[in-house]
């Protein structure tokens, strides 16, 4: 009750003073809104890019994964012997194993003939290593020599592949090796590759003549149903050479994300953008609160003369900061949501507006406004009732 | 005694720039008394009023208001005195983003034992008493000077203070509305038995006083009894 009392009146007075000048309130609100949208976009892009970094491993259909310890990320794997993977078959809990080959290659655009780099995945189509329906339904055709499937979510620079396929134009070159595009699937691009193609293990070795079947990039292990995965993981690890790392599905996603979060300057760039947005917003809010206090200092002095304690005005300043935070955040959230949708349609990377993200940004904005409030309260000292009259 | 000032000295500035303003003030005012204070410009009237009202800190002599010593007092004591004092300023000093009614309520919001509807009721009553029942929801900028000053009288009286301190309340008003405002003040104060100390240059309103004191050169020069 006393909390209500101590905060209700200063908040109501702050509100009445803010809405008295609608134009100024609109200006103040748009300052917060601006910061809000800026932060939302920075966080949105950062999360989307991190998520896209793991878009391929996300589709992995397996329980445990073998990767060379020098493989920092999927796009630049170090190879290890296939026999390491085969050794896992000796464990009774292991149902099946399958090797995955991957490498960057140049792809000649169908329309412009310009060569650009994309990622090539090669695996036995019968193993269904990637849980993508458009690939699974074409495994029979993928067995045919020199055939590939193309990722529809690749950058548009590779040409309008879907349209050209419909028009019957399906021949191109990967690493200067002639292939036929059977059709398209949907996976999504990452920092490392502007596009993806999937082919069979045999075709992969044809496209990359200097690779051989015994040198694999990822080993995928499927376990018998019902076994406890972490336990099997520990048992298998004992049988593996030290240079091979074994990961669960979640760990392989995390490994991929962490690489981009730490090794690449991308995290820094977006964090920098976020902090700049918050600082700009804070300066705007500070400016508003400061002039507000300055304009109202006679009134504050009058209230002090009536017996209002100094703490009442401090609460008023923070209440104003809080109101501005809310008034800026609500439209900021709405605007950012639609900008997320717009961005999704432009960069082909999912940008969901999650509760978690909205909550994070709200906390940021609140922190920003409160800090501005802290900086502005010193101006209250100018409201000395004795010198006003 | 509601106001008991004894041998009060007060100076502005420090060191060689010290400028003595009050030089041994003695002033005692009884409960319910209406005292007018006059004196030349710069004689220290406003300064004395701000010390009595707990707005300015004095460090010399004795200023006992409602039994509290204000000389060298802490902030809490001063806030306590301010809450029992109604201030009427030369300028009306109303809050421009609040209506007349909301302005009056600001005094009552300091009294936490009142409910919101009691506050509204009392504010309406007092505004009606100063003749503003049809202007309650007006913002100050939409009121005339005399109306504003009546709102500030209502605001000062709404909390039923024990003391009213007024600093040239009629200075910005014409003869008639100045006299009306002070007449209302006197009438309401007498009903509530409120003590009033009113600074003025306006000789047209001397007739409302029980007593007139004159401040000159930092001293209470002459005490003149009416009748
Ligand atoms: N804040 C201040 N700092 C320094 N000197 C001040 C301050 N306030 C007032 N003075 C000085 O103190 C003296 C008394 O001022 P005060 O305002 O009390 O006079 P007053 O009697 O109210 O005059 P008036 O009738 O013009 O309102 C003046 O000489 C003034 O210059
Ligand atoms: Mg004065």
JSON list of C-alpha atoms in Angstrom, two decimals, chain A residues 5-6 8-9 12-13 16-17 20 295-296 298-299 302-309 312 384-387 389, chain B residues 46 50 55-56 79 82-83 87 89 93-98 102 106-107 109-110 112 116 119 139 141 155 167:
[
{"chain": "A", "resi": 5, "resn": "UNK", "atom": "CA", "xyz": [1.20, 5.71, -2.22]},
{"chain": "A", "resi": 6, "resn": "UNK", "atom": "CA", "xyz": [4.80, 6.78, -2.58]},
{"chain": "A", "resi": 8, "resn": "UNK", "atom": "CA", "xyz": [1.30, 6.75, -7.39]},
{"chain": "A", "resi": 9, "resn": "UNK", "atom": "CA", "xyz": [1.23, 10.52, -6.83]},
{"chain": "A", "resi": 12, "resn": "UNK", "atom": "CA", "xyz": [0.50, 10.75, -11.84]},
{"chain": "A", "resi": 13, "resn": "UNK", "atom": "CA", "xyz": [2.01, 14.24, -11.68]},
{"chain": "A", "resi": 16, "resn": "UNK", "atom": "CA", "xyz": [0.12, 14.99, -16.28]},
{"chain": "A", "resi": 17, "resn": "UNK", "atom": "CA", "xyz": [3.16, 17.12, -16.97]},
{"chain": "A", "resi": 20, "resn": "UNK", "atom": "CA", "xyz": [0.37, 18.62, -21.11]},
{"chain": "A", "resi": 295, "resn": "UNK", "atom": "CA", "xyz": [11.29, 24.21, -17.28]},
{"chain": "A", "resi": 296, "resn": "UNK", "atom": "CA", "xyz": [9.44, 22.98, -14.23]},
{"chain": "A", "resi": 298, "resn": "UNK", "atom": "CA", "xyz": [9.75, 26.90, -10.38]},
{"chain": "A", "resi": 299, "resn": "UNK", "atom": "CA", "xyz": [6.89, 24.50, -9.95]},
{"chain": "A", "resi": 302, "resn": "UNK", "atom": "CA", "xyz": [6.65, 25.73, -5.20]},
{"chain": "A", "resi": 303, "resn": "UNK", "atom": "CA", "xyz": [5.87, 22.14, -4.30]},
{"chain": "A", "resi": 304, "resn": "UNK", "atom": "CA", "xyz": [8.92, 22.04, -2.04]},
{"chain": "A", "resi": 305, "resn": "UNK", "atom": "CA", "xyz": [7.65, 25.14, -0.28]},
{"chain": "A", "resi": 306, "resn": "UNK", "atom": "CA", "xyz": [4.35, 23.31, 0.25]},
{"chain": "A", "resi": 307, "resn": "UNK", "atom": "CA", "xyz": [6.22, 20.55, 2.02]},
{"chain": "A", "resi": 308, "resn": "UNK", "atom": "CA", "xyz": [7.01, 18.01, -0.68]},
{"chain": "A", "resi": 309, "resn": "UNK", "atom": "CA", "xyz": [10.27, 16.20, 0.12]},
{"chain": "A", "resi": 312, "resn": "UNK", "atom": "CA", "xyz": [9.19, 13.04, -4.34]},
{"chain": "A", "resi": 384, "resn": "UNK", "atom": "CA", "xyz": [15.71, 25.75, -4.28]},
{"chain": "A", "resi": 385, "resn": "UNK", "atom": "CA", "xyz": [12.51, 27.18, -2.82]},
{"chain": "A", "resi": 386, "resn": "UNK", "atom": "CA", "xyz": [14.30, 29.95, -0.92]},
{"chain": "A", "resi": 387, "resn": "UNK", "atom": "CA", "xyz": [15.73, 31.56, -4.04]},
{"chain": "A", "resi": 389, "resn": "UNK", "atom": "CA", "xyz": [10.50, 34.00, -4.24]},
{"chain": "B", "resi": 46, "resn": "UNK", "atom": "CA", "xyz": [10.85, 38.27, 1.70]},
{"chain": "B", "resi": 50, "resn": "UNK", "atom": "CA", "xyz": [11.26, 32.47, 3.77]},
{"chain": "B", "resi": 55, "resn": "UNK", "atom": "CA", "xyz": [12.45, 27.65, 3.15]},
{"chain": "B", "resi": 56, "resn": "UNK", "atom": "CA", "xyz": [15.69, 29.33, 4.15]},
{"chain": "B", "resi": 79, "resn": "UNK", "atom": "CA", "xyz": [9.42, 19.98, 5.79]},
{"chain": "B", "resi": 82, "resn": "UNK", "atom": "CA", "xyz": [6.16, 23.70, 5.43]},
{"chain": "B", "resi": 83, "resn": "UNK", "atom": "CA", "xyz": [3.32, 21.21, 5.55]},
{"chain": "B", "resi": 87, "resn": "UNK", "atom": "CA", "xyz": [2.25, 29.97, 1.08]},
{"chain": "B", "resi": 89, "resn": "UNK", "atom": "CA", "xyz": [3.35, 34.04, -3.61]},
{"chain": "B", "resi": 93, "resn": "UNK", "atom": "CA", "xyz": [3.00, 29.90, -8.92]},
{"chain": "B", "resi": 94, "resn": "UNK", "atom": "CA", "xyz": [0.33, 27.45, -9.97]},
{"chain": "B", "resi": 95, "resn": "UNK", "atom": "CA", "xyz": [1.35, 24.27, -11.80]},
{"chain": "B", "resi": 96, "resn": "UNK", "atom": "CA", "xyz": [0.58, 25.03, -15.42]},
{"chain": "B", "resi": 97, "resn": "UNK", "atom": "CA", "xyz": [-0.12, 21.44, -16.46]},
{"chain": "B", "resi": 98, "resn": "UNK", "atom": "CA", "xyz": [-2.76, 20.98, -13.76]},
{"chain": "B", "resi": 102, "resn": "UNK", "atom": "CA", "xyz": [-5.79, 19.47, -9.46]},
{"chain": "B", "resi": 106, "resn": "UNK", "atom": "CA", "xyz": [-1.63, 19.01, -4.65]},
{"chain": "B", "resi": 107, "resn": "UNK", "atom": "CA", "xyz": [-1.85, 20.45, -1.13]},
{"chain": "B", "resi": 109, "resn": "UNK", "atom": "CA", "xyz": [-2.09, 14.89, -1.50]},
{"chain": "B", "resi": 110, "resn": "UNK", "atom": "CA", "xyz": [0.39, 15.55, 1.28]},
{"chain": "B", "resi": 112, "resn": "UNK", "atom": "CA", "xyz": [-2.15, 10.60, 3.21]},
{"chain": "B", "resi": 116, "resn": "UNK", "atom": "CA", "xyz": [-9.17, 10.57, -3.28]},
{"chain": "B", "resi": 119, "resn": "UNK", "atom": "CA", "xyz": [-9.63, 15.33, -1.55]},
{"chain": "B", "resi": 139, "resn": "UNK", "atom": "CA", "xyz": [-5.86, 25.36, -16.64]},
{"chain": "B", "resi": 141, "resn": "UNK", "atom": "CA", "xyz": [-3.38, 29.93, -18.53]},
{"chain": "B", "resi": 155, "resn": "UNK", "atom": "CA", "xyz": [-4.50, 26.00, -2.56]},
{"chain": "B", "resi": 167, "resn": "UNK", "atom": "CA", "xyz": [4.28, 37.74, -0.10]}
]
